XYZ file of C-alpha atoms in Angstrom:
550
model
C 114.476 85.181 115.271
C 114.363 88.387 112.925
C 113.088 87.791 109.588
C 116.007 88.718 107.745
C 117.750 86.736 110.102
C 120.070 84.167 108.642
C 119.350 81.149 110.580
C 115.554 81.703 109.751
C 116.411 81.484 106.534
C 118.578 78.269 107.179
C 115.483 76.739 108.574
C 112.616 77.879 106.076
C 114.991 76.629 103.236
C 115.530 73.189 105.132
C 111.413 73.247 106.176
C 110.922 73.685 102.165
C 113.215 71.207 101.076
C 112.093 68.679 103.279
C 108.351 69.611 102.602
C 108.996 69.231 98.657
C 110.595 66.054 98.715
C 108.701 64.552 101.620
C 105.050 65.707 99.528
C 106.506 64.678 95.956
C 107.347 60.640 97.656
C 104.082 60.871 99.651
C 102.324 61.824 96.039
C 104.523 59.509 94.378
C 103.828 56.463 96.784
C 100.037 57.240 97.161
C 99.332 57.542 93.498
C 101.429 54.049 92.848
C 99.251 52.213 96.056
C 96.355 53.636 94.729
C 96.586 52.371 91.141
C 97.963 48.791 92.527
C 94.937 48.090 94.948
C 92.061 49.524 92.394
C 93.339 47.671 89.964
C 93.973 44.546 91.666
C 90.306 44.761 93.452
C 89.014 45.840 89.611
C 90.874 43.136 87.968
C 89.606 40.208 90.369
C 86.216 41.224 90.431
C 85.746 41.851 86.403
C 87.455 38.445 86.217
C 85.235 36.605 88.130
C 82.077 38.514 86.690
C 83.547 37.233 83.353
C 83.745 33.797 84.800
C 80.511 33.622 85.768
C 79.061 35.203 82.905
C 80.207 32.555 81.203
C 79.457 29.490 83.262
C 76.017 30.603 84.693
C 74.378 33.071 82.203
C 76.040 31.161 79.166
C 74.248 28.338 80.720
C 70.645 30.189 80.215
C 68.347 29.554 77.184
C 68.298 32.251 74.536
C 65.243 33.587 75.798
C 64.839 32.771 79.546
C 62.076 33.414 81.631
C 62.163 35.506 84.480
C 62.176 33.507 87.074
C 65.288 31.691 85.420
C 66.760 35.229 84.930
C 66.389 35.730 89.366
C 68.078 32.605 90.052
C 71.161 33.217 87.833
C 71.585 36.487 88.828
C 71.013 35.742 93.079
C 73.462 32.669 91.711
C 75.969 35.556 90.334
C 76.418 37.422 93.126
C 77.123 34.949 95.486
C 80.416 34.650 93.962
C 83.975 35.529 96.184
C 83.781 38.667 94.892
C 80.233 39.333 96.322
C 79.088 41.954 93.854
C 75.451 42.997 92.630
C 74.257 41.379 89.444
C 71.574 42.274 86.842
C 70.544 40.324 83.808
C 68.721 40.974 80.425
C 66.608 39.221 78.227
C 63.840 38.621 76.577
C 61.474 35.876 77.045
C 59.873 33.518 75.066
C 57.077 35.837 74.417
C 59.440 38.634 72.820
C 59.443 40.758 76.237
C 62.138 42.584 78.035
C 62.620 40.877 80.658
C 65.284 41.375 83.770
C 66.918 39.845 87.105
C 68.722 41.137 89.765
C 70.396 39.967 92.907
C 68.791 42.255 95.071
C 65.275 42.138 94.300
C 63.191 45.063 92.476
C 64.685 47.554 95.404
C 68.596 46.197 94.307
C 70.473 47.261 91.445
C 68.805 48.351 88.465
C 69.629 49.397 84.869
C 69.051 53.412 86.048
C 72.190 52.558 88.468
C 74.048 51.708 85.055
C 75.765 55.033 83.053
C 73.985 55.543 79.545
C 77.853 55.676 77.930
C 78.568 51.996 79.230
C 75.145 50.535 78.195
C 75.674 52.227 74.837
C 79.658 50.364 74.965
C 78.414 46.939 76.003
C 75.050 46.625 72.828
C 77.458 47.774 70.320
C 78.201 45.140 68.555
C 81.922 45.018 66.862
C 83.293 43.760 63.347
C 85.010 40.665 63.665
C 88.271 40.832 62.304
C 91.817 38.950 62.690
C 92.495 40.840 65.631
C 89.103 40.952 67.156
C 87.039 37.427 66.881
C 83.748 38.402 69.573
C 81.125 40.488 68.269
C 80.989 42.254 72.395
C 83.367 42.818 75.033
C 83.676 43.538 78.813
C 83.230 46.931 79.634
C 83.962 48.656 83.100
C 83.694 52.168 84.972
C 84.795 53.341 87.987
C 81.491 55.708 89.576
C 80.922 57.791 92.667
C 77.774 57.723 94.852
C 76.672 59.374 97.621
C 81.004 59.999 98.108
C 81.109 55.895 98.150
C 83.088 54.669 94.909
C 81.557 51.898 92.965
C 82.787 49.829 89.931
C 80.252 49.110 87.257
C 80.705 46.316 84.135
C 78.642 45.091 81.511
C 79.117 42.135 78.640
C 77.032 40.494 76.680
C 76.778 36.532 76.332
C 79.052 34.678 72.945
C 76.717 32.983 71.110
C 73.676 34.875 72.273
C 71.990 35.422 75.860
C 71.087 37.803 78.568
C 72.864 40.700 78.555
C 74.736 40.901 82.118
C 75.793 44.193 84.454
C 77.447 44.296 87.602
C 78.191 46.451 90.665
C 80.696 46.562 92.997
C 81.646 49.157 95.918
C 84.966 49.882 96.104
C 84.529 51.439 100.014
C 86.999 48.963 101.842
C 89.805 50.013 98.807
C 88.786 53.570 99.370
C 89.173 53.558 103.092
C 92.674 51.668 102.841
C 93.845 54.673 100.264
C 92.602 57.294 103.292
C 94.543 55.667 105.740
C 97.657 55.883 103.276
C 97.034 59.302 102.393
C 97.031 60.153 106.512
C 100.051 57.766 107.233
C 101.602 59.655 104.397
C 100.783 63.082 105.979
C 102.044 62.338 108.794
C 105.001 61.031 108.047
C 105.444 64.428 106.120
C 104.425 66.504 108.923
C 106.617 64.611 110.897
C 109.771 64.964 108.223
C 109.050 68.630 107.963
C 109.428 68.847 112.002
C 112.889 67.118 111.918
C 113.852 68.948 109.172
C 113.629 71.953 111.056
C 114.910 70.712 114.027
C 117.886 69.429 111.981
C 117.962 72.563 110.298
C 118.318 74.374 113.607
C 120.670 72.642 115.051
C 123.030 72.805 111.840
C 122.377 77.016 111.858
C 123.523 76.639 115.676
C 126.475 74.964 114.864
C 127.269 77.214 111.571
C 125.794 80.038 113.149
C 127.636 80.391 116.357
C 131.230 80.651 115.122
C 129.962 83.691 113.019
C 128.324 85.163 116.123
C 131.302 84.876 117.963
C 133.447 86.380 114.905
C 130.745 89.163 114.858
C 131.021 89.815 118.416
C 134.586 89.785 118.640
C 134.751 92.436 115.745
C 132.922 94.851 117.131
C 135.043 94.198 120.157
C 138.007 94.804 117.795
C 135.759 98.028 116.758
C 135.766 99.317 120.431
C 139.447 99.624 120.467
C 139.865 96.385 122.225
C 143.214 95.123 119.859
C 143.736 92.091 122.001
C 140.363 90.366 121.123
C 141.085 86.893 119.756
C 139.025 84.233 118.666
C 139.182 80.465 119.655
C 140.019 78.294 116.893
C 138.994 74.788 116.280
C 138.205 71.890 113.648
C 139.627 72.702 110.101
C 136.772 73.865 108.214
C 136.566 77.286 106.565
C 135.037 78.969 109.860
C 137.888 77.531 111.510
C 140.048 78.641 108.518
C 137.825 82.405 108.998
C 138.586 82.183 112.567
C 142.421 82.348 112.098
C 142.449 84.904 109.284
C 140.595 87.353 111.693
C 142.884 86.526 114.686
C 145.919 87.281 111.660
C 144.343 90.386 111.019
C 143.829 91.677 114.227
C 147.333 90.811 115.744
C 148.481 92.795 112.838
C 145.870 95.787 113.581
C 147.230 95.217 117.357
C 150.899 95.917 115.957
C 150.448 98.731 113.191
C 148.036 100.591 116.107
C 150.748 100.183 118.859
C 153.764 101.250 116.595
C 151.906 104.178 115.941
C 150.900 104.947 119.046
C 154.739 104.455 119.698
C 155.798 106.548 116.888
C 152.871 109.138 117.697
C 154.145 109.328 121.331
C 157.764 109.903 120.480
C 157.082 112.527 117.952
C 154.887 114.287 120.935
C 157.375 114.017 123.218
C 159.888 115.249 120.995
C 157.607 118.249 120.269
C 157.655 118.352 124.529
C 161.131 118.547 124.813
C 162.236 120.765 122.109
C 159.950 123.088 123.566
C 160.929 122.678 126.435
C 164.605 122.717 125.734
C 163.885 126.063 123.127
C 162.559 128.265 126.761
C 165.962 127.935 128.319
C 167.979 129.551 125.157
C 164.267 131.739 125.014
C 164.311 133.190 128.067
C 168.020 134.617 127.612
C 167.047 136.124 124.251
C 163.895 137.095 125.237
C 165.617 139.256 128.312
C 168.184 140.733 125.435
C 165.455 141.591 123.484
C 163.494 143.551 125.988
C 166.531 145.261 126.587
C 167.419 146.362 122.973
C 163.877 147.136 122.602
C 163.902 149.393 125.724
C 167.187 150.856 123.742
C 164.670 151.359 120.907
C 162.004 153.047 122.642
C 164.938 155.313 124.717
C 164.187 159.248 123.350
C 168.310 159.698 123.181
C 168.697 157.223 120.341
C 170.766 154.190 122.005
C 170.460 152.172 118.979
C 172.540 152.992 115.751
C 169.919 154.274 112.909
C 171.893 151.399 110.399
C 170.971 148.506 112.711
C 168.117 149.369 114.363
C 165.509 147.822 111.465
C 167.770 144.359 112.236
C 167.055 145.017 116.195
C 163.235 145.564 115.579
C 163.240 142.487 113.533
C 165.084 140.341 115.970
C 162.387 141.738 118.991
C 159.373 141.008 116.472
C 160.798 137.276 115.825
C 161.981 137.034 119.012
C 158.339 136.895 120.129
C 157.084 135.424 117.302
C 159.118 132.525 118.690
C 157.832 132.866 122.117
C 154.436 132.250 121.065
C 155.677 129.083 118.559
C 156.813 127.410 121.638
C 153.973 128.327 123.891
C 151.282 127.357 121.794
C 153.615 124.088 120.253
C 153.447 123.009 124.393
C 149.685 123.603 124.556
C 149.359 121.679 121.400
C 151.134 118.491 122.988
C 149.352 119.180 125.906
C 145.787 118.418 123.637
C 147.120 115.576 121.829
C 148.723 113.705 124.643
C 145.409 113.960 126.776
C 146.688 116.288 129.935
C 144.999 119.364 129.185
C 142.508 119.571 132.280
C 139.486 122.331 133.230
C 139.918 124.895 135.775
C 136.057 126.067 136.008
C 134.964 129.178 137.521
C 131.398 131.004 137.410
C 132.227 134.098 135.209
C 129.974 136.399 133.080
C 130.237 136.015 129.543
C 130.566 140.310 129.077
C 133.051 140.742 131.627
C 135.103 138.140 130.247
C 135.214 139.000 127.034
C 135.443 142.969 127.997
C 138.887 142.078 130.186
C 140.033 140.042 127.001
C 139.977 142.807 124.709
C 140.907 145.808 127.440
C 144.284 143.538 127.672
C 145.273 143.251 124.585
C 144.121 147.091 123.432
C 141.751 146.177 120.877
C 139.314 148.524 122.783
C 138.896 150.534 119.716
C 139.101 148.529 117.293
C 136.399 146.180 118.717
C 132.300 146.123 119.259
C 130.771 144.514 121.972
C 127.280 143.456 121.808
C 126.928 141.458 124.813
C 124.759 142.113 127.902
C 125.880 141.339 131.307
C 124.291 138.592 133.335
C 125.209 136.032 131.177
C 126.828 133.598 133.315
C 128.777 130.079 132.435
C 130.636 127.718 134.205
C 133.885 127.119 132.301
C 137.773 127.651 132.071
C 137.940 131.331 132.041
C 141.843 130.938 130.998
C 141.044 129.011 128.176
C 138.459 130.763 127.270
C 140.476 134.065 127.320
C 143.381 132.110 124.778
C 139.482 131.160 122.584
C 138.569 134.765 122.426
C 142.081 136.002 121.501
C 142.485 133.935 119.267
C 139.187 134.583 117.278
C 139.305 138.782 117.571
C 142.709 138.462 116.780
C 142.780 136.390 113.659
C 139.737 138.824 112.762
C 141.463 141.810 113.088
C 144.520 140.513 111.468
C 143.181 139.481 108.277
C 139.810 140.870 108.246
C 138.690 144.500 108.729
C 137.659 146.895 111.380
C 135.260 147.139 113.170
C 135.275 143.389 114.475
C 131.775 142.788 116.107
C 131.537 140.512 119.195
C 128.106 139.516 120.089
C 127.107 137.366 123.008
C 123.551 135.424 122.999
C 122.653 132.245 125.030
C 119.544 129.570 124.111
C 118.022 127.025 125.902
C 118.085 123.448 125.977
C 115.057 123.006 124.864
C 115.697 125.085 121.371
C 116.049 123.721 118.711
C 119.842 124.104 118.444
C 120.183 123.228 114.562
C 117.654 125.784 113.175
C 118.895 128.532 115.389
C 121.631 130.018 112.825
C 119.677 131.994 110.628
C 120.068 135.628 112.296
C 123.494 134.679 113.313
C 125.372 137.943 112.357
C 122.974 139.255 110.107
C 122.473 136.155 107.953
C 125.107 134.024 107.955
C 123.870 131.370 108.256
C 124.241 127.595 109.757
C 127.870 126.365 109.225
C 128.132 122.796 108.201
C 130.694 120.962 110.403
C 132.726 120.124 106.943
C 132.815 124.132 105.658
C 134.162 124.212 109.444
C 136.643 122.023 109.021
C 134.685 121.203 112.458
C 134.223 117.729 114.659
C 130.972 117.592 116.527
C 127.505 119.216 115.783
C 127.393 122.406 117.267
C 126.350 122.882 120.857
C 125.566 118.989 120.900
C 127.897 118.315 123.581
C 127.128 115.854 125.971
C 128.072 118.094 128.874
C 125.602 120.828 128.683
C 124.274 119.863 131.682
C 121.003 120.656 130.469
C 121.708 124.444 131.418
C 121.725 125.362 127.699
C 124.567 127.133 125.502
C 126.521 129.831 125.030
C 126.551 131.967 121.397
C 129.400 133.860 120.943
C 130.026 135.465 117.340
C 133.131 137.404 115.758
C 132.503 138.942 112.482
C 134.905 141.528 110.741
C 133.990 143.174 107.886
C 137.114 142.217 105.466
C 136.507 140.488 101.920
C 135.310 137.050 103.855
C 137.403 133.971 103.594
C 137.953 132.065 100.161
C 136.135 128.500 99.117
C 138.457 126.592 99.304
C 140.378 128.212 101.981
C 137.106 128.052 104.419
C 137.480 123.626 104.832
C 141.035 124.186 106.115
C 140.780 127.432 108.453
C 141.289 125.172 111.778
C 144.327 123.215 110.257
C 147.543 123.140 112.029
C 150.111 125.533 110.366
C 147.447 126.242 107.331
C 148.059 129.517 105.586
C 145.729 130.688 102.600
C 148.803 131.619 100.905
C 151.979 130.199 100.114
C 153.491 133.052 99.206
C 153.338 134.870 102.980
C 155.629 131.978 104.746
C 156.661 134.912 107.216
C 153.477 136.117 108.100
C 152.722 137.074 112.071
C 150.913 133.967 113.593
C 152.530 130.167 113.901
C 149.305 128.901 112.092
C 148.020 127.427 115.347
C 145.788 129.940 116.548
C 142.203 128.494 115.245
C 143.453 125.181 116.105
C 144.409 125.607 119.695
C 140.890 127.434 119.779
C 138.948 124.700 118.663
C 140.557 122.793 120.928
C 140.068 124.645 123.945
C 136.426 124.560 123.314
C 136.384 120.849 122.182
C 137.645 120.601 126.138
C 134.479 122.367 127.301
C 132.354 120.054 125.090
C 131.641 122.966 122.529
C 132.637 123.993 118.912
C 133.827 126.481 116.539
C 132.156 127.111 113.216
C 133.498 129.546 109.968
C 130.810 130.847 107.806
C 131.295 133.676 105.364
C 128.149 136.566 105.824
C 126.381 137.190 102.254
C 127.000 140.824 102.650
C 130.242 140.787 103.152
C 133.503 139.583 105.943
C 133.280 136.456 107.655
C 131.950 135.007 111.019
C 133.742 132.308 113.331
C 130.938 131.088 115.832
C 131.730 129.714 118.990
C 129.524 127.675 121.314
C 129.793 126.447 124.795
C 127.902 124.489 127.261
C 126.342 126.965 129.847
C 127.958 124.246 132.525
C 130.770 122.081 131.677
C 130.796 120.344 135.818
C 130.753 117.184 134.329
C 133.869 116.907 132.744
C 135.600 117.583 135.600
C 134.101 115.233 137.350
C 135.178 112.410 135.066
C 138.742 110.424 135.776
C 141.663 110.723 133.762
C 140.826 107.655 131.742
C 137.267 108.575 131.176
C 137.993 111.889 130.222
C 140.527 110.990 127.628
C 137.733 108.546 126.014
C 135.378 111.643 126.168
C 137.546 113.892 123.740
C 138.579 110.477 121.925
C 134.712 110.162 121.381
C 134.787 113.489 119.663
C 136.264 113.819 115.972
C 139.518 115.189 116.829
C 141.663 117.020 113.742
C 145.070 115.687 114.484
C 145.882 118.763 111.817
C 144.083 121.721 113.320
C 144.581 124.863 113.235
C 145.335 127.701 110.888
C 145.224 131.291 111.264
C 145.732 132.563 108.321
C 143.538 133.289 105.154
């Protein structure tokens, strides 16, 4: 048991108050049996002292001899009580004489405390209230660790002066045997008590176990967890609250599942329905823009700004619907990896040769760098980034390539990245996972690869939103070139390889989207469809990635 745990604390609370009540009755009881036996043992010896006090020594002349002092006292003590005796007196000659049961080697006035002798010769005023001159005196002594009682009284009318002792062992060992009966019975309360308290924290405990277990079942995405309910107590009435809540969690999650999967499926089959009508315009279009490029003019100079508009939409369109199927594709799960082995340089050198960006474009990469991933998606990755650079930042963009280690420290790597820009929290990312922290590295390290452009950077409070779906920086550009899914179909693409996109914005000026990638992404291939879907599900996913505009 932990010691924060709860049932510990059920038990040390039972354990203390058992031990309090059982030591305050045990302390109670002993302190009651120990003032009833001294005091009966106390009260029938001094009563029987005074008894004989009175019948024997009374009996004495005023000034007995010694011998008559001996007898009286061996006389004294071999009362019921059995208790030591010594008597004082004086003789006829005027002398100090004394007698004691037990010889010269018995008790003796030394044995008596100078307080009680001074008690028993002081001789009172005689009042209403108080008619004898002395009184019967007692005290209660230890010696040697045996307890003894001692008394002393004088004789009415005149006489020896009489003391006795008494040892109180047999009373004293009774109280020690109560005292251990006593402790034991504590001990043995304090035991039960914990046992009892035990067995109450397993019966308490366990419903709240199982109601703990069962949540974090409920946690795991397992909606159909239910607990067993029995008895009517409040766990019981607990029990049925959770299995009310989660039946409702169960319903609200699968109606928006439901309503989640129809609105992807609609997205699927508009798109799908929009290529049929697409494909005939798009052929039109190619034609009037063939008309357009023709050197004899096919195109009337009052409509031809209409025709170059229709082309330009016309593919603005065709890449709405494209990249609208690729984003279903992402959230319903189906995207899959088609690896290759393909150098980094090469790759990104046939990316920008095919889109013309040659010029416009510096590539700092060396060749050799070699990666095992989805060279298509990759491609759309690249594109995407040099694109978006080039369309709202400035010229040149700079593409740099770099790869580190496993072993590197991955987190304090970003400080030369593009001449100071920095690390890129994942929240100025707008970003999921930490970068390069995929699980599928494979242990063969990561992939850097940087785009900066040298524009005016991207704005605060523009730089949380840059991979949100259909986010544009400006409200006021609603026709802008780009659907606003760009960055988001990016960062998904490299979510698939286990990687991650980061924006920064470099101190000196333009900004810097960072993209890194497991050297060897094997693994996720090798996964099921089910386990693979519960991969990216592990990942934060931005159900509104994506924007490409600043």
């Amino acid at each position: 048991m932990r010691f924060t745990s709860l049932r510990l604390r059920l038990v040390v609370v039972f354990g203390l108050v058992a031990l309090t009540a059982a030591v305050s009755a045990s302390g109670i009881a002993y302190w009651l049996n120990r003032e009833a036996v001294l005091t009966r043992a106390q009260d029938a010896v001094l009563g029987d002292f005074e008894q004989e006090m009175q019948n024997r020594a009374g009996a004495l002349p005023e000034r007995p001899t010694q011998e008559e002092l001996q007898y009286t006292a061996d006389q004294m003590a071999n009362s019921s009580q059995r208790f030591s005796v010594l008597l004082i007196a004086e003789d006829p000659q005027g002398r100090t004489v004394y007698g004691g049961s037990g010889g010269l080697s018995g008790f003796s006035l030394q044995d008596v405390p100078v307080s009680l002798r001074e008690a028993v010769n002081e001789r009172q005023k005689i009042t209403s209230t108080n008619k004898y001159a002395y009184h019967l005196y007692w005290q209660r002594i230890v010696d040697g660790d045996t307890p003894y009682l001692v008394a002393g009284t004088r004789t009415i009318g005149g006489g020896p002066t009489g003391y006795l002792l008494k040892s109180l062992e047999p009373e004293a060992k009774d109280l020690n045997s109560l005292a251990w009966s006593l402790g034991i019975a504590t001990g043995l309360a304090l035991i039960g008590s914990a046992l009892l308290a035990q067995a109450l924290a397993t019966t308490v405990l366990k419903p709240v176990q199982r109601l703990g277990t069962a949540a974090r079942r409920l946690g795991e995405g397992k909606l159909d967890t239910r607990l067993q309910v029995s008895g009517t107590d409040e766990l019981a009435d607990l029990s049925r609250t959770f299995n009310k809540a989660a039946e409702a969690l169960e319903k609200r999650v699968a109606d928006m599942a439901a309503r989640d999967e129809a609105s992807r499926r609609f997205v699927a089959d508009m798109s799908h329905e929009l290529r049929t009508p697409l494909t005939a315009i798009t052929a039109v279009t190619e034609v009037l823009e063939e008309e357009l490029e023709f050197e004899g003019g096919g195109i009337d100079p009052m409509i031809e700004p209409a025709v170059r508009l229709v082309v330009s939409e016309t593919r603005r369109l065709n890449d709405l619907v494209e990249n609208l199927m690729e984003v279903t594709r992402f959230d319903a799960g189906t995207a899959r990896l088609v690896l290759d082995d393909v150098d980094i340089a090469d790759q990104i050198t046939a990316c920008i040769d095919a889109r013309a960006w040659l010029d416009a474009v510096e590539l700092d990469a060396e060749r050799g760098i070699h990666a095992r991933i989805d060279p298509r998606r990759l491609d759309v990755i690249l594109a995407n980034l040099i694109g978006n650079a080039l369309k709202h930042g400035g010229s040149p963009v700079r593409v740099s390539v770099r790869e580190e280690n496993a072993a590197e420290d991955v987190h304090g790597s970003g400080s030369d990245r593009a001449g100071g820009a920095g690390a890129v929290t994942d929240d100025a990312a707008g970003g999921g996972t930490e970068p390069g922290t995929g699980a599928e590295d494979g242990g063969g390290g990561t992939v850097i690869i940087e785009v900066r452009d040298q524009g005016p950077g991207i704005p605060e409070d523009v730089l949380p939103h840059v991979f949100d779906r259909f986010y544009k920086a400006s409200a006021s550009r609603p026709r802008s070139e780009g659907s606003g899914l760009g960055l988001s179909i990016a960062l998904e693409n490299a979510h698939a390889h286990g990687g991650e996109i980061t924006a920064a914005n470099v101190p000196g000026g333009g900004a810097v989207f960072t993209l890194r990638l497991p050297r060897d992404v094997s693994a996720l291939t090798e996964e099921d469809a089910e386990g693979d879907a519960r991969e990216r599900g592990g990942r934060p996913r931005r159900e509104n990635a994506g924007g490409d505009a600043r």
